[in-house]
Amino acid sequence: MTETTEAVSVRTHRATPQRRGPSATGAGPRTGGGRGRLLRRATPWLFLVAPLALLITFTYVPVGNMLYYSFTDWDGISPDRNFTGVDNYVQIFTRPELFRVFFVSFYYLAASAFQIVIALYFATVLSFDLRFRNLFKGLLFFPYLINGVAIGFVFLYFFQDGGTLDTVLSWFGQDPDHAWLGDPESANTSLAGVSVWRYTGLNFVLFLGAIQSIPGELYEAAQLDGATKWDQFRHIIAPSIRPVLSLSVILAVSGSLAVFEIPWIMTGGATGTSTFVIQTVKLAFQFNKTGLASAAAVVLLLIVLLITWIQRRLVPDEKVDLV
Amino acid sequence: MGKTRTLTGTFLAVAALTVTGCGGGGTPSTETASAPADPGSASGTITVLTQRTDLIKNGAMKAYAAEFNKVYPKIEVKFEGLTDYEGEVKIRMNTDEYGDVLMIPAAVAKNDYPKFFAPLGSSIEMADKYRFSDKSEVNGKTYGIAQFGTANGFVYNKALWKKAGITDWPASPEEFLADLKAIKAKTGSVPYYTNFKDGWPLVQWSANIGSVTCDAEANNKLAGPVSPWKPGSELRVIDTLLFDIVEDGLSEKDPSTTNWEASKSKLAKGEIGSMMVGSWAISQMRDAAEQAGGNPDDIGYMPVPVQREEGQCSTLVSDYQQAVNIHSDHKEAARAWIDWFTEKSGYSVKEGAVPTLKSAPMPDTLKEFVDNDVTFVERSEAKTGTVNDIDNAAEIGLNKPDYRQKLVDIARGAQKGSAESYFTELNKKWDDAAKTIGS
């Protein structure tokens, strides 16, 4: 320690007010009095400064901006913007074509119901002792690890005329000669299929985690009582993973309403595959209606919040009590 | 719970405050960015924003800058390549930092040019020297100089067309369709490729507004409730042609999975008969032909198949226009770069494009057009601002792929409707929007 730093430390010591008394352990705050209490109160906030700054900068400020834009006619680039009141919201609710895209979400909603069922099935099966169990787990989870853009491109080749799907079908003597992304129905079904392929792994892992937290004795006891595998699923597994199940359903519903990257990359919203988010992006960045697009985004947010709220009311979050 | 609510409230209040704080923008300035009088003394470091990331990667841009430095030794030129040029620049333009020289993004409304860019000179003087200068003219001042322009028409595989027994350019849409049918029947190739999936090649059809009636004012005439798809109009003729091509099965079987990069070599190899693209694509197609082991001379270019008294016409339209950032500290240097790059760099010759300089000759790629007396129609863009406003308000997108993708879908039966009903719908949208814009 050099002289100067020593001097500094001495000075700081002098600057601190007198202690009221030695703390019992010596580990208490060095400063006492009102300032000490203030500091103690402020400590959690000091720790929170970084995360709060990030949260405010990257979540609340953009959301606030979006809300503000939604009441203007801003084109996303001009320095001038006019306040137009609720005009954008009126437009969204009075132009049926803006809401029609929500029908596309039903394809994804149906797909996610299917997705939850398979994920549940595999999670249940693979939670029991099985040969190559880890291999299957890996296979199921793998698609979720791949970048969504890459998936889009891969499946573009998969579905193209004479592509992988057609080739595989031809091995079985099938020759559908069908442009899979060519008409709205098969295009949406195909895209929803891709989304199932991608997200099953996530649901699967969530379910698997929940199932594996069930104590093994329960199965043994059930087996002794003569319960079949189905009985075990119905009375042990299903009730104990209910919170995770309901979380998955919420995620599935909000995800279906906000589908974006798969149809955006694979079809760009052509041939009736446009979803609400794609439409919003197009309004904002193709037609320079940032104000209207912000309003659409706010509406989507409110719809998702509403659905979540309704669902929480219907299926309240109960404590799971296994034993 | 109560605490969280107050907290959220505070954040929203903070957010609202922040929002009101950032409504800023550029202040209009009338200072003209003129070229330096003495090349030797002009100095400064300028940043050029460009969409040509390929030219930055292969060092071509650096080579241009080195050439530039022989004339202007004290100006340092830096390049910034942006892959998603439109999207990124648009967002950056909310700040002052968008380079010294940039290409004017399509999203900027024409009337806002004076808020973002320094004027380059009076529009009368500019129009004498440069093509396409009215595209960026606001109140008698010009704000941009085109990098180069393109002629518009179809790129086609000559060898394939010859194989199908066709030697002359079709002179009407009916002849064009008949030729495509002959190609399909005699060679089995795909007569026309839409590039539906990539979308932007469908936009190219709009560049032909003006080719049909040989009218340089064609685009300006759209500024109003004029039902652009009425019988006999530019858009009606070109969109009907596209519709018929698809309806007659003369385009690729599965448009939803097309691939632009692959289409270039397919055309070069004669697997595709024709595509609608700007003349800038000719040199790319020739390169692709060479790489695919084909003959680059097989790549031909023909105008829209409408014969009029004047002959056949092809519109000349401007590519990106280069402008000077109004906040730039080195406006002189920036202007020096734009002038040098447009006139002396040889860029447009290399790209096989129509030069911006009126006095410069047409490129080799358009030799066929020159030889066959195709009339070049330099399309006026004086009212593009209003036309774009109407287009955006109507959410049609003349320069976006969506409405043509729907047209193609209707033509191949993937969506309900007919050409007639769709054109009526588009006309109505356009006219309604034009009325609200109030012109």
Tab-separated table of N, CA and C in Angstrom, chain B residues 314-391:
chain	number	residue	atom	x	y	z
B	314	SER	N	-39.590	0.808	-74.501
B	314	SER	CA	-39.075	0.270	-73.262
B	314	SER	C	-38.835	1.437	-72.314
B	315	THR	N	-39.365	1.340	-71.107
B	315	THR	CA	-39.183	2.449	-70.172
B	315	THR	C	-37.775	2.420	-69.608
B	316	LEU	N	-37.259	3.596	-69.353
B	316	LEU	CA	-36.004	3.715	-68.611
B	316	LEU	C	-36.374	4.214	-67.229
B	317	VAL	N	-36.005	3.465	-66.221
B	317	VAL	CA	-36.299	3.948	-64.875
B	317	VAL	C	-35.020	3.998	-64.058
B	318	SER	N	-35.069	4.860	-63.054
B	318	SER	CA	-33.886	5.114	-62.242
B	318	SER	C	-33.685	4.010	-61.222
B	319	ASP	N	-32.434	3.663	-60.996
B	319	ASP	CA	-32.085	2.777	-59.895
B	319	ASP	C	-32.029	3.662	-58.644
B	320	TYR	N	-31.441	3.157	-57.586
B	320	TYR	CA	-31.276	3.970	-56.383
B	320	TYR	C	-30.643	5.319	-56.722
B	321	GLN	N	-31.094	6.359	-56.041
B	321	GLN	CA	-30.494	7.677	-56.224
B	321	GLN	C	-29.569	7.958	-55.049
B	322	GLN	N	-28.405	8.540	-55.377
B	322	GLN	CA	-27.440	8.852	-54.328
B	322	GLN	C	-27.714	10.248	-53.797
B	323	ALA	N	-27.659	10.393	-52.478
B	323	ALA	CA	-27.926	11.692	-51.890
B	323	ALA	C	-26.895	11.996	-50.813
B	324	VAL	N	-26.840	13.246	-50.400
B	324	VAL	CA	-25.926	13.669	-49.339
B	324	VAL	C	-26.739	13.901	-48.074
B	325	ASN	N	-26.298	13.307	-46.980
B	325	ASN	CA	-26.937	13.486	-45.681
B	325	ASN	C	-26.906	14.956	-45.293
B	326	ILE	N	-28.050	15.479	-44.882
B	326	ILE	CA	-28.109	16.913	-44.545
B	326	ILE	C	-27.263	17.205	-43.310
B	327	HIS	N	-26.996	16.191	-42.488
B	327	HIS	CA	-26.195	16.391	-41.278
B	327	HIS	C	-24.707	16.150	-41.512
B	328	SER	N	-24.340	15.866	-42.757
B	328	SER	CA	-22.940	15.542	-43.037
B	328	SER	C	-22.037	16.747	-42.786
B	329	ASP	N	-20.831	16.476	-42.238
B	329	ASP	CA	-19.864	17.553	-42.016
B	329	ASP	C	-19.006	17.796	-43.247
B	330	HIS	N	-19.091	16.880	-44.204
B	330	HIS	CA	-18.231	17.006	-45.385
B	330	HIS	C	-19.078	16.943	-46.645
B	331	LYS	N	-19.981	17.895	-46.789
B	331	LYS	CA	-20.902	17.851	-47.923
B	331	LYS	C	-20.168	17.987	-49.253
B	332	GLU	N	-19.122	18.825	-49.279
B	332	GLU	CA	-18.361	18.993	-50.523
B	332	GLU	C	-17.741	17.679	-50.961
B	333	ALA	N	-17.093	17.034	-50.001
B	333	ALA	CA	-16.434	15.769	-50.321
B	333	ALA	C	-17.457	14.737	-50.760
B	334	ALA	N	-18.606	14.737	-50.084
B	334	ALA	CA	-19.654	13.770	-50.425
B	334	ALA	C	-20.125	13.999	-51.858
B	335	ARG	N	-20.328	15.270	-52.198
B	335	ARG	CA	-20.775	15.590	-53.546
B	335	ARG	C	-19.711	15.194	-54.571
B	336	ALA	N	-18.451	15.433	-54.207
B	336	ALA	CA	-17.365	15.072	-55.120
B	336	ALA	C	-17.418	13.583	-55.428
B	337	TRP	N	-17.678	12.777	-54.389
B	337	TRP	CA	-17.746	11.326	-54.594
B	337	TRP	C	-18.913	10.968	-55.511
B	338	ILE	N	-20.088	11.562	-55.251
B	338	ILE	CA	-21.260	11.230	-56.063
B	338	ILE	C	-20.997	11.563	-57.530
B	339	ASP	N	-20.470	12.763	-57.763
B	339	ASP	CA	-20.215	13.164	-59.143
B	339	ASP	C	-19.213	12.236	-59.822
B	340	TRP	N	-18.142	11.958	-59.091
B	340	TRP	CA	-17.099	11.118	-59.688
B	340	TRP	C	-17.633	9.703	-59.954
B	341	PHE	N	-18.366	9.174	-58.964
B	341	PHE	CA	-18.855	7.797	-59.078
B	341	PHE	C	-19.857	7.668	-60.222
B	342	THR	N	-20.694	8.687	-60.390
B	342	THR	CA	-21.708	8.625	-61.437
B	342	THR	C	-21.095	8.790	-62.821
B	343	GLU	N	-20.128	9.716	-62.924
B	343	GLU	CA	-19.669	10.093	-64.255
B	343	GLU	C	-18.365	9.416	-64.672
B	344	LYS	N	-17.443	9.261	-63.738
B	344	LYS	CA	-16.103	8.852	-64.146
B	344	LYS	C	-15.710	7.446	-63.731
B	345	SER	N	-16.446	6.830	-62.828
B	345	SER	CA	-15.971	5.563	-62.274
B	345	SER	C	-16.108	4.400	-63.249
B	346	GLY	N	-17.004	4.521	-64.220
B	346	GLY	CA	-17.235	3.402	-65.118
B	346	GLY	C	-18.142	2.350	-64.516
B	347	TYR	N	-18.790	2.701	-63.420
B	347	TYR	CA	-19.659	1.753	-62.716
B	347	TYR	C	-20.816	1.296	-63.588
B	348	SER	N	-21.485	2.255	-64.239
B	348	SER	CA	-22.675	1.866	-64.998
B	348	SER	C	-22.306	1.030	-66.222
B	349	VAL	N	-21.129	1.319	-66.811
B	349	VAL	CA	-20.693	0.519	-67.958
B	349	VAL	C	-20.454	-0.918	-67.503
B	350	LYS	N	-19.793	-1.047	-66.363
B	350	LYS	CA	-19.469	-2.358	-65.834
B	350	LYS	C	-20.723	-3.165	-65.512
B	351	GLU	N	-21.738	-2.461	-65.036
B	351	GLU	CA	-22.984	-3.133	-64.703
B	351	GLU	C	-23.887	-3.309	-65.925
B	352	GLY	N	-23.445	-2.810	-67.045
B	352	GLY	CA	-24.269	-2.919	-68.256
B	352	GLY	C	-25.554	-2.135	-68.157
B	353	ALA	N	-25.515	-1.025	-67.432
B	353	ALA	CA	-26.742	-0.293	-67.168
B	353	ALA	C	-26.814	0.993	-67.965
B	354	VAL	N	-27.986	1.589	-67.983
B	354	VAL	CA	-28.184	2.855	-68.681
B	354	VAL	C	-27.516	3.957	-67.867
B	355	PRO	N	-26.575	4.709	-68.500
B	355	PRO	CA	-25.851	5.721	-67.733
B	355	PRO	C	-26.754	6.880	-67.320
B	356	THR	N	-26.416	7.471	-66.178
B	356	THR	CA	-27.181	8.628	-65.698
B	356	THR	C	-26.870	9.861	-66.528
B	357	LEU	N	-25.633	9.932	-66.974
B	357	LEU	CA	-25.190	11.081	-67.765
B	357	LEU	C	-25.862	11.010	-69.134
B	358	LYS	N	-26.549	12.071	-69.512
B	358	LYS	CA	-27.294	12.037	-70.779
B	358	LYS	C	-26.388	11.852	-71.978
B	359	SER	N	-25.163	12.397	-71.857
B	359	SER	CA	-24.273	12.375	-73.013
B	359	SER	C	-23.615	11.018	-73.245
B	360	ALA	N	-23.689	10.121	-72.254
B	360	ALA	CA	-23.005	8.830	-72.384
B	360	ALA	C	-23.824	7.865	-73.243
B	361	PRO	N	-23.149	6.949	-73.948
B	361	PRO	CA	-23.862	6.032	-74.845
B	361	PRO	C	-24.571	4.893	-74.086
B	362	MET	N	-25.528	4.270	-74.769
B	362	MET	CA	-26.221	3.114	-74.189
B	362	MET	C	-25.249	1.942	-74.053
B	363	PRO	N	-25.449	1.074	-73.075
B	363	PRO	CA	-24.506	-0.020	-72.867
B	363	PRO	C	-24.653	-1.135	-73.909
B	364	ASP	N	-23.650	-1.995	-73.961
B	364	ASP	CA	-23.658	-3.113	-74.910
B	364	ASP	C	-24.832	-4.052	-74.691
B	365	THR	N	-25.233	-4.170	-73.415
B	365	THR	CA	-26.308	-5.117	-73.115
B	365	THR	C	-27.592	-4.747	-73.848
B	366	LEU	N	-27.730	-3.481	-74.190
B	366	LEU	CA	-28.966	-3.058	-74.850
B	366	LEU	C	-28.766	-2.893	-76.357
B	367	LYS	N	-27.707	-3.513	-76.881
B	367	LYS	CA	-27.398	-3.376	-78.296
B	367	LYS	C	-28.587	-3.794	-79.164
B	368	GLU	N	-29.222	-4.885	-78.770
B	368	GLU	CA	-30.373	-5.374	-79.534
B	368	GLU	C	-31.474	-4.326	-79.618
B	369	PHE	N	-31.701	-3.652	-78.481
B	369	PHE	CA	-32.738	-2.621	-78.448
B	369	PHE	C	-32.383	-1.486	-79.400
B	370	VAL	N	-31.110	-1.082	-79.345
B	370	VAL	CA	-30.675	0.017	-80.202
B	370	VAL	C	-30.784	-0.405	-81.663
B	371	ASP	N	-30.332	-1.640	-81.972
B	371	ASP	CA	-30.362	-2.120	-83.352
B	371	ASP	C	-31.781	-2.228	-83.887
B	372	ASN	N	-32.733	-2.601	-83.015
B	372	ASN	CA	-34.104	-2.796	-83.475
B	372	ASN	C	-34.970	-1.564	-83.305
B	373	ASP	N	-34.321	-0.442	-83.076
B	373	ASP	CA	-35.041	0.825	-82.952
B	373	ASP	C	-36.117	0.829	-81.878
B	374	VAL	N	-35.844	0.182	-80.775
B	374	VAL	CA	-36.770	0.276	-79.658
B	374	VAL	C	-36.702	1.701	-79.121
B	375	THR	N	-37.869	2.301	-78.886
B	375	THR	CA	-37.890	3.661	-78.351
B	375	THR	C	-37.689	3.604	-76.842
B	376	PHE	N	-36.692	4.340	-76.371
B	376	PHE	CA	-36.507	4.406	-74.925
B	376	PHE	C	-37.375	5.523	-74.371
B	377	VAL	N	-38.229	5.172	-73.435
B	377	VAL	CA	-39.105	6.162	-72.825
B	377	VAL	C	-38.545	6.494	-71.461
B	378	GLU	N	-37.993	7.686	-71.312
B	378	GLU	CA	-37.481	8.047	-69.997
B	378	GLU	C	-38.648	8.501	-69.149
B	379	ARG	N	-39.058	7.642	-68.268
B	379	ARG	CA	-40.305	7.870	-67.557
B	379	ARG	C	-40.167	9.007	-66.561
B	380	SER	N	-41.084	9.936	-66.609
B	380	SER	CA	-41.057	11.045	-65.658
B	380	SER	C	-41.539	10.564	-64.293
B	381	GLU	N	-40.875	11.015	-63.259
B	381	GLU	CA	-41.247	10.601	-61.906
B	381	GLU	C	-41.717	11.812	-61.105
B	382	ALA	N	-42.175	12.845	-61.806
B	382	ALA	CA	-42.501	14.086	-61.128
B	382	ALA	C	-43.569	13.899	-60.059
B	383	LYS	N	-44.546	13.029	-60.298
B	383	LYS	CA	-45.626	12.880	-59.315
B	383	LYS	C	-45.523	11.586	-58.526
B	384	THR	N	-44.341	10.977	-58.543
B	384	THR	CA	-44.181	9.710	-57.835
B	384	THR	C	-44.587	9.817	-56.369
B	385	GLY	N	-44.329	10.986	-55.771
B	385	GLY	CA	-44.684	11.174	-54.366
B	385	GLY	C	-46.161	10.920	-54.128
B	386	THR	N	-47.006	11.582	-54.930
B	386	THR	CA	-48.453	11.396	-54.777
B	386	THR	C	-48.854	9.961	-55.105
B	387	VAL	N	-48.284	9.411	-56.192
B	387	VAL	CA	-48.645	8.049	-56.586
B	387	VAL	C	-48.322	7.082	-55.445
B	388	ASN	N	-47.151	7.250	-54.827
B	388	ASN	CA	-46.782	6.364	-53.718
B	388	ASN	C	-47.718	6.536	-52.527
B	389	ASP	N	-48.104	7.792	-52.265
B	389	ASP	CA	-49.023	8.019	-51.150
B	389	ASP	C	-50.334	7.268	-51.364
B	390	ILE	N	-50.855	7.377	-52.577
B	390	ILE	CA	-52.118	6.690	-52.876
B	390	ILE	C	-51.914	5.181	-52.754
B	391	ASP	N	-50.803	4.721	-53.324
B	391	ASP	CA	-50.500	3.297	-53.330
B	391	ASP	C	-50.427	2.746	-51.908
